[in-house]
PDB file of C-alpha atoms in Angstrom:
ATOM      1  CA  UNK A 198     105.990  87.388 115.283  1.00  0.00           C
ATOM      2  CA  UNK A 199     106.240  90.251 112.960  1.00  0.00           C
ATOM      3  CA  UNK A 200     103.091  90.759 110.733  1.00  0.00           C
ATOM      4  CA  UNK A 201     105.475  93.264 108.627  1.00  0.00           C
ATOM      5  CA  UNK A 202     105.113  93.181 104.879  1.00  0.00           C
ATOM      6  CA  UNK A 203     101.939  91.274 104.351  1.00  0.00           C
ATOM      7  CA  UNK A 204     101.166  90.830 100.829  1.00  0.00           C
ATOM      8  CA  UNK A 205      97.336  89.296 100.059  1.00  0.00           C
ATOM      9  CA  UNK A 206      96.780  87.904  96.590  1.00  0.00           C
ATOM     10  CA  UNK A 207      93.030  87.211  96.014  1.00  0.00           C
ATOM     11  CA  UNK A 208      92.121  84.593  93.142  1.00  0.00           C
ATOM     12  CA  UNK A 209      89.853  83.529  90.425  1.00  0.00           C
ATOM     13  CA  UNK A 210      89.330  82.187  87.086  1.00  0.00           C
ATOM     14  CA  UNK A 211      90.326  85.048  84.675  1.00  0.00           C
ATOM     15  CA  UNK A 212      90.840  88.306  86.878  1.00  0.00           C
ATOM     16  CA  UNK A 213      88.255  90.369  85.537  1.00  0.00           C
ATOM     17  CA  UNK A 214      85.532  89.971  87.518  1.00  0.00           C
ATOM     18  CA  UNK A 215      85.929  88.808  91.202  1.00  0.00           C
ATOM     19  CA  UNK A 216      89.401  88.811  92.207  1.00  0.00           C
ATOM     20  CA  UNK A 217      89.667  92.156  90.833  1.00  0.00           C
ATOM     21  CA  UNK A 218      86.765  93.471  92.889  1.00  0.00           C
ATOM     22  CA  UNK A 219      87.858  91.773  95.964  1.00  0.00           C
ATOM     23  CA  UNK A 220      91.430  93.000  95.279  1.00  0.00           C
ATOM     24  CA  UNK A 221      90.285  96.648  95.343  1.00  0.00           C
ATOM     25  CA  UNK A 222      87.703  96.101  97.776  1.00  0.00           C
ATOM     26  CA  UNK A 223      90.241  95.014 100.228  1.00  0.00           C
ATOM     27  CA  UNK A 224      92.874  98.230  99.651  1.00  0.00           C
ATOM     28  CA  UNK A 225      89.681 100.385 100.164  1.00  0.00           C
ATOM     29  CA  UNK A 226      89.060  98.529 103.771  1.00  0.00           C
ATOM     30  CA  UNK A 227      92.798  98.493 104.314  1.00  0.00           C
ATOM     31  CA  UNK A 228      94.063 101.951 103.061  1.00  0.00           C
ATOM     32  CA  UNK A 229      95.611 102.979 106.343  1.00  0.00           C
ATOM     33  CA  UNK A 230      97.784  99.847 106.718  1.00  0.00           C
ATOM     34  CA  UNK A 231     101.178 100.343 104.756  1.00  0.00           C
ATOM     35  CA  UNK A 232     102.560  97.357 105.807  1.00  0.00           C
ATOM     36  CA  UNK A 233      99.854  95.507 103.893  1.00  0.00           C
ATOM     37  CA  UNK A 234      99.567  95.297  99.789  1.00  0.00           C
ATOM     38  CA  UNK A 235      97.677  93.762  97.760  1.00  0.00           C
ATOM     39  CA  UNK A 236      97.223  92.732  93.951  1.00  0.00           C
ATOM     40  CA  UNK A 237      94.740  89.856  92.199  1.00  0.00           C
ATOM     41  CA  UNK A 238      95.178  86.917  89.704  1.00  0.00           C
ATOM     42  CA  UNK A 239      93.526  84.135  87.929  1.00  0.00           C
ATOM     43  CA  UNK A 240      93.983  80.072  86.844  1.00  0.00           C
ATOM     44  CA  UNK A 241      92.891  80.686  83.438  1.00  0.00           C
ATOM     45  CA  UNK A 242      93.761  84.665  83.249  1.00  0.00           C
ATOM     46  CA  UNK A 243      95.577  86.265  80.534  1.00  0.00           C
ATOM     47  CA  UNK A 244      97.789  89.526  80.371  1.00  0.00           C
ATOM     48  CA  UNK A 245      96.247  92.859  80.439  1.00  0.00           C
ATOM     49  CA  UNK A 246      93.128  92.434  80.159  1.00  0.00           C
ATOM     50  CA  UNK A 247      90.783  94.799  81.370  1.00  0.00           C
ATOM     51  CA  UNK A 248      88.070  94.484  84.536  1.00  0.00           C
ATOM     52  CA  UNK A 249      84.734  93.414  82.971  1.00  0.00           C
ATOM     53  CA  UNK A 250      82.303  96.527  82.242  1.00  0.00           C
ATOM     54  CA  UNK A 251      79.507  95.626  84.731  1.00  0.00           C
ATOM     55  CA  UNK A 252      82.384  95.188  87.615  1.00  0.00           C
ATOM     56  CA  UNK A 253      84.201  98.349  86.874  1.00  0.00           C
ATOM     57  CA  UNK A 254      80.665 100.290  87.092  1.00  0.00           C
ATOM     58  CA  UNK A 255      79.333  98.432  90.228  1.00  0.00           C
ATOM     59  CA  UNK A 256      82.358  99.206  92.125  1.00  0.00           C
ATOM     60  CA  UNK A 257      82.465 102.909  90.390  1.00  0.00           C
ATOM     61  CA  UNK A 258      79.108 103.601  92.404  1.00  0.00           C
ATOM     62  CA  UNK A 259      80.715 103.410  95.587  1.00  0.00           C
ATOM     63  CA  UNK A 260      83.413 105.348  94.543  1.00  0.00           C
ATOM     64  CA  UNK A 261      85.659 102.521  93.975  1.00  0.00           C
ATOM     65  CA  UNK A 262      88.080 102.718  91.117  1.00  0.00           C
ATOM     66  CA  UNK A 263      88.436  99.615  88.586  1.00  0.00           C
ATOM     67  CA  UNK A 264      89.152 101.405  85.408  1.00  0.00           C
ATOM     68  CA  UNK A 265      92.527 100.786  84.755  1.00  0.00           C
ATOM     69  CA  UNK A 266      93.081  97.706  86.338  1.00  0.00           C
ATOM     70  CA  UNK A 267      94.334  94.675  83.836  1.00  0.00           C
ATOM     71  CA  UNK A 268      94.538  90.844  84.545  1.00  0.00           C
ATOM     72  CA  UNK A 269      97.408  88.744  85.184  1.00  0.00           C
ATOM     73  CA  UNK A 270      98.181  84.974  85.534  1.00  0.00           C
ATOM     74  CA  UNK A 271      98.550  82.996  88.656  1.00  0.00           C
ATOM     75  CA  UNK A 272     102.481  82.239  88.559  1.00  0.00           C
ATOM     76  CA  UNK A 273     104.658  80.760  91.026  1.00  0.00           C
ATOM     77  CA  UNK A 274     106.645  84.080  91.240  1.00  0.00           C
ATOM     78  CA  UNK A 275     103.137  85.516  92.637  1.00  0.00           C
ATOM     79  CA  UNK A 276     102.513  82.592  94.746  1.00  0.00           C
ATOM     80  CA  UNK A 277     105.737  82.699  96.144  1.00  0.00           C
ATOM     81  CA  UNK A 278     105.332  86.722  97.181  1.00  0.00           C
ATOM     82  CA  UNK A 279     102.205  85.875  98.827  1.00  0.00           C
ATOM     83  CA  UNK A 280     101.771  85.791 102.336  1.00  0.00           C
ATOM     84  CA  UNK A 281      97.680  85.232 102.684  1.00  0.00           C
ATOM     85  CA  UNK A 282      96.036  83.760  99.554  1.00  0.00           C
ATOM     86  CA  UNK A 283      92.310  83.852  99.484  1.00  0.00           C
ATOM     87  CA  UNK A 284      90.527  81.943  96.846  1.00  0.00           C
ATOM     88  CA  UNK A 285      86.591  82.336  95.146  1.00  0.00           C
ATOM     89  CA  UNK A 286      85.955  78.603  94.915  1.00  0.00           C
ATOM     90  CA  UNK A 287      87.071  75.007  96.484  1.00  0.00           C
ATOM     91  CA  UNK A 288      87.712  74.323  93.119  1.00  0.00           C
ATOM     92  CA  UNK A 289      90.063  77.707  92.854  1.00  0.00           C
ATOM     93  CA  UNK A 290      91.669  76.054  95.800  1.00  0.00           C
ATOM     94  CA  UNK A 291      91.742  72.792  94.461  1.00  0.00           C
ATOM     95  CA  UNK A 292      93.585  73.694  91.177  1.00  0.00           C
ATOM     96  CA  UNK A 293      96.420  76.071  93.232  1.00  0.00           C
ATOM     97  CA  UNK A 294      96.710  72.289  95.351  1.00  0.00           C
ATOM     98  CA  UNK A 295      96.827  70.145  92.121  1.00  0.00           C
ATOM     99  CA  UNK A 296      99.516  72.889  89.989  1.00  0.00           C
ATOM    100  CA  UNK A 297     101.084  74.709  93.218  1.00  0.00           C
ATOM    101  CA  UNK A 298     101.355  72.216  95.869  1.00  0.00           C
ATOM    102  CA  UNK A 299     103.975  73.700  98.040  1.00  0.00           C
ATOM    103  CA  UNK A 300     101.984  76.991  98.291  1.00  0.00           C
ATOM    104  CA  UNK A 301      98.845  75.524  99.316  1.00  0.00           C
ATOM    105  CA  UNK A 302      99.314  76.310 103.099  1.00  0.00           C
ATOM    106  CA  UNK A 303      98.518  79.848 102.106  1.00  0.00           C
ATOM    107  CA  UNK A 304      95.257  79.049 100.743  1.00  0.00           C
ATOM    108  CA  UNK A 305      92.086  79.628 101.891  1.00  0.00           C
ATOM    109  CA  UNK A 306      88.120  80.422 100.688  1.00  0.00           C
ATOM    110  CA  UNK A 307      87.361  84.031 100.352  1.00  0.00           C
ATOM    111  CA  UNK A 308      84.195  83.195 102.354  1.00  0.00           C
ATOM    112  CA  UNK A 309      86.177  81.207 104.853  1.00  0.00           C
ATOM    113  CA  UNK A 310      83.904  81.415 108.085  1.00  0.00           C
ATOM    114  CA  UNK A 311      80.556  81.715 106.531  1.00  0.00           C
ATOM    115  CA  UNK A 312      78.014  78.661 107.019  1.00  0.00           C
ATOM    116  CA  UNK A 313      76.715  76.708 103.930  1.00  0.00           C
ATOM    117  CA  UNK A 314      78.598  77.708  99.973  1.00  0.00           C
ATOM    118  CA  UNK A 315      81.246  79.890 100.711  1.00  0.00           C
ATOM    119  CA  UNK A 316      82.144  79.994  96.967  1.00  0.00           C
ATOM    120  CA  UNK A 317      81.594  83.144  95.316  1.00  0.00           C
ATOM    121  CA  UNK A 318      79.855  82.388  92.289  1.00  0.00           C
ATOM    122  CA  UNK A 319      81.418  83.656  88.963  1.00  0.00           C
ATOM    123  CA  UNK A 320      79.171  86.768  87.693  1.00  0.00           C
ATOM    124  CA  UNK A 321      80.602  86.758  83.957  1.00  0.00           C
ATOM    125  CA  UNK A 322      77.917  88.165  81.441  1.00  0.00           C
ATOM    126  CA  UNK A 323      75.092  88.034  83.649  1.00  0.00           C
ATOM    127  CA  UNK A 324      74.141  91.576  84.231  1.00  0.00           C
ATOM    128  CA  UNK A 325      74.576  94.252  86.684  1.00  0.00           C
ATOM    129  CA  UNK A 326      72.618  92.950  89.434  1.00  0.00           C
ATOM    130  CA  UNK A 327      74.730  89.661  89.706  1.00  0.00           C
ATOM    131  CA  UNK A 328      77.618  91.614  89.846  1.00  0.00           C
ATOM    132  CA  UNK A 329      76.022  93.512  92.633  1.00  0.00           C
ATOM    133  CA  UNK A 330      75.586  90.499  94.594  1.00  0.00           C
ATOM    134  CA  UNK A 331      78.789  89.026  93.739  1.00  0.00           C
ATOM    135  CA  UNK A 332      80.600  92.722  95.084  1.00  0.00           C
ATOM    136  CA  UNK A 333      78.215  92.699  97.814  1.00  0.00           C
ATOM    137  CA  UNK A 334      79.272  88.778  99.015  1.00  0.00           C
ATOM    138  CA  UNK A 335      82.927  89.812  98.762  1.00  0.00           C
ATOM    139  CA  UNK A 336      82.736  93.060 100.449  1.00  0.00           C
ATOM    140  CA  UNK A 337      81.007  90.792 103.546  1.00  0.00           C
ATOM    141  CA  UNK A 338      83.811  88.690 103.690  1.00  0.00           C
ATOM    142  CA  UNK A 339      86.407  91.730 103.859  1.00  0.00           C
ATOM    143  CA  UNK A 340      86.963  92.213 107.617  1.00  0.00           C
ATOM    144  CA  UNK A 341      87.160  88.365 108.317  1.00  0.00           C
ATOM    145  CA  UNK A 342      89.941  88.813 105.778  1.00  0.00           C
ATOM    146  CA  UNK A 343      91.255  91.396 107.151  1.00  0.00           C
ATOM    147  CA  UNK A 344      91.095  89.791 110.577  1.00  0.00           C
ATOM    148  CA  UNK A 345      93.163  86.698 109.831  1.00  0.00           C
ATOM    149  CA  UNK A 346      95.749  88.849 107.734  1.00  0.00           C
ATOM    150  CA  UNK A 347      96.642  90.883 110.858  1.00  0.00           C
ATOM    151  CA  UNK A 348      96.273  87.821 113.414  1.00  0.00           C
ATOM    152  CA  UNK A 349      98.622  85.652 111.987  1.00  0.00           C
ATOM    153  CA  UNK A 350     100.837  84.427 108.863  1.00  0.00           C
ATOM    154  CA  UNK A 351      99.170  81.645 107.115  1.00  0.00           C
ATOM    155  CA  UNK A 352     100.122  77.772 108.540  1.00  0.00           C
ATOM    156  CA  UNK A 353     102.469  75.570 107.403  1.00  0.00           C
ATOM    157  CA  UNK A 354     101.401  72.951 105.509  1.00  0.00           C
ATOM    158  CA  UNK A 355     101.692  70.612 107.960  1.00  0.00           C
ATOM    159  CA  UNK A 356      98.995  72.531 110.098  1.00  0.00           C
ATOM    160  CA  UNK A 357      96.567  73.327 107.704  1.00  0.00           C
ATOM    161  CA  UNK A 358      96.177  69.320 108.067  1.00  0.00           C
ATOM    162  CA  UNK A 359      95.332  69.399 111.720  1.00  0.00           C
ATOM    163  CA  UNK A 360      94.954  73.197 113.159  1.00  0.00           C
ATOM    164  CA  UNK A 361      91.147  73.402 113.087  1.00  0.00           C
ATOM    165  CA  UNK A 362      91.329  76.189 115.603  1.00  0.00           C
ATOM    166  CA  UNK A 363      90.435  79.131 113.148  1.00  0.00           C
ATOM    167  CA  UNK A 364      87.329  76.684 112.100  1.00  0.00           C
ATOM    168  CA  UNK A 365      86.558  76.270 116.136  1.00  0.00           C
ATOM    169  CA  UNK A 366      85.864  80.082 116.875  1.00  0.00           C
ATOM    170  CA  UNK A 367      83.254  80.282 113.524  1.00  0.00           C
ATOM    171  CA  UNK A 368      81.875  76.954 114.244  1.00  0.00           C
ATOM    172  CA  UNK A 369      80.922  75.206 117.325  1.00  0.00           C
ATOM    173  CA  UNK A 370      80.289  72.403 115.243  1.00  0.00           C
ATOM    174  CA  UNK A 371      83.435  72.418 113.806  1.00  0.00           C
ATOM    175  CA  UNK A 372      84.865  69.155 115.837  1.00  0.00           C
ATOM    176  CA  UNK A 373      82.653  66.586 114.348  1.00  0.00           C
ATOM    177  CA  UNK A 374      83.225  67.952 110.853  1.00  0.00           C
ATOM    178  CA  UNK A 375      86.871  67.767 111.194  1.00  0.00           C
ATOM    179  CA  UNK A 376      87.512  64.976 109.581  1.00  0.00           C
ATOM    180  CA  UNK A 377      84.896  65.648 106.699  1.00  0.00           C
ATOM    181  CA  UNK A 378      86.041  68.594 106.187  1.00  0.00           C
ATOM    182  CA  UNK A 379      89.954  67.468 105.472  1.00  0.00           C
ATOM    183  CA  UNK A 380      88.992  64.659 103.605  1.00  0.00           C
ATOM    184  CA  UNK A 381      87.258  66.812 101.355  1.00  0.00           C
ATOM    185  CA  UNK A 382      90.253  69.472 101.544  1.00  0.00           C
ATOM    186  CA  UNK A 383      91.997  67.248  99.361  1.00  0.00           C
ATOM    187  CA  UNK A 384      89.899  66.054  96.549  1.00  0.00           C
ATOM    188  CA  UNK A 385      90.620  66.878  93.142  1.00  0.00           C
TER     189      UNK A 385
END
């Protein structure tokens, strides 16, 4: 299997605050890989906007640039390029399932193999510290990202429904939450 070409697409509500961050988080971690690229979207995102103040500063203390970054829509044309797509909420998740069904097997949480919320709460006009945190959550999550990006392409549809394996190596538990945990998969 080829892991050629990989193109992540990380996604929020209106690409200005967290799928921006985690977009140019993630080049930052993966700067050496050229076969890997990487760009950001959101459900309720219009065009060229810019990053939110408070997220363009937090990441400009590290030395990460956000300045001339601008939002975009999710569209299927973006859905369709993506390889990995890695989502801030369930209910991120749950809206790509209810408008983009067919691309849902390329969907996961950000947060994927962290125990209790994985969502990544939405920072929007509360202050620099919150965005802090929110950068800080999504930088955590950056090599497990980065990890199932170069171990495989994202499953089919079909075995998103039953391949719990990537679930099994994060959580021992993971067996007897199975079927909770695909029930819920599928709520709206």
């Amino acid at each position: 299997m080829s892991l050629r070409n990989r193109h992540v697409l990380f996604v929020c509500t209106g690409n200005v605050c967290r799928s921006p961050m985690a977009e140019a988080l993630f080049r930052r971690l993966a700067a050496d890989a050229r076969d890997i690229t990487a760009e950001s979207a959101g459900l309720s995102a219009g065009k060229g906007q810019p990053a939110s103040r408070d997220a363009v500063d937090v990441l400009a203390a590290e030395g990460v640039e956000l300045s001339k970054f601008r939002s975009q829509p999710v569209t299927e044309e973006l859905l369709e390029k993506a390889t990995h797509i890695f989502v801030m909420t369930e209910d991120h998740r749950r809206l790509l399932d209810l408008f983009f069904p067919e691309f849902i097997h390329k969907v996961r949480l950000l947060r994927f193999d962290e125990k209790g919320t994985p969502d990544v709460p939405d920072p929007i006009g509360q202050g620099r510290a919150v965005y802090a945190e929110c950068k800080r959550s999504i930088e955590q999550a950056m090599p497990s990202v980065l990890r199932i990006i170069n171990q495989k392409p994202m499953t089919t549809s079909e075995e998103s429904r039953t391949d719990t394996s990537i679930l099994a190596e994060t959580d021992p538990r993971s067996e007897e939450h199975t079927s909770e945990l695909q029930s819920r998969q599928y709520l709206v």
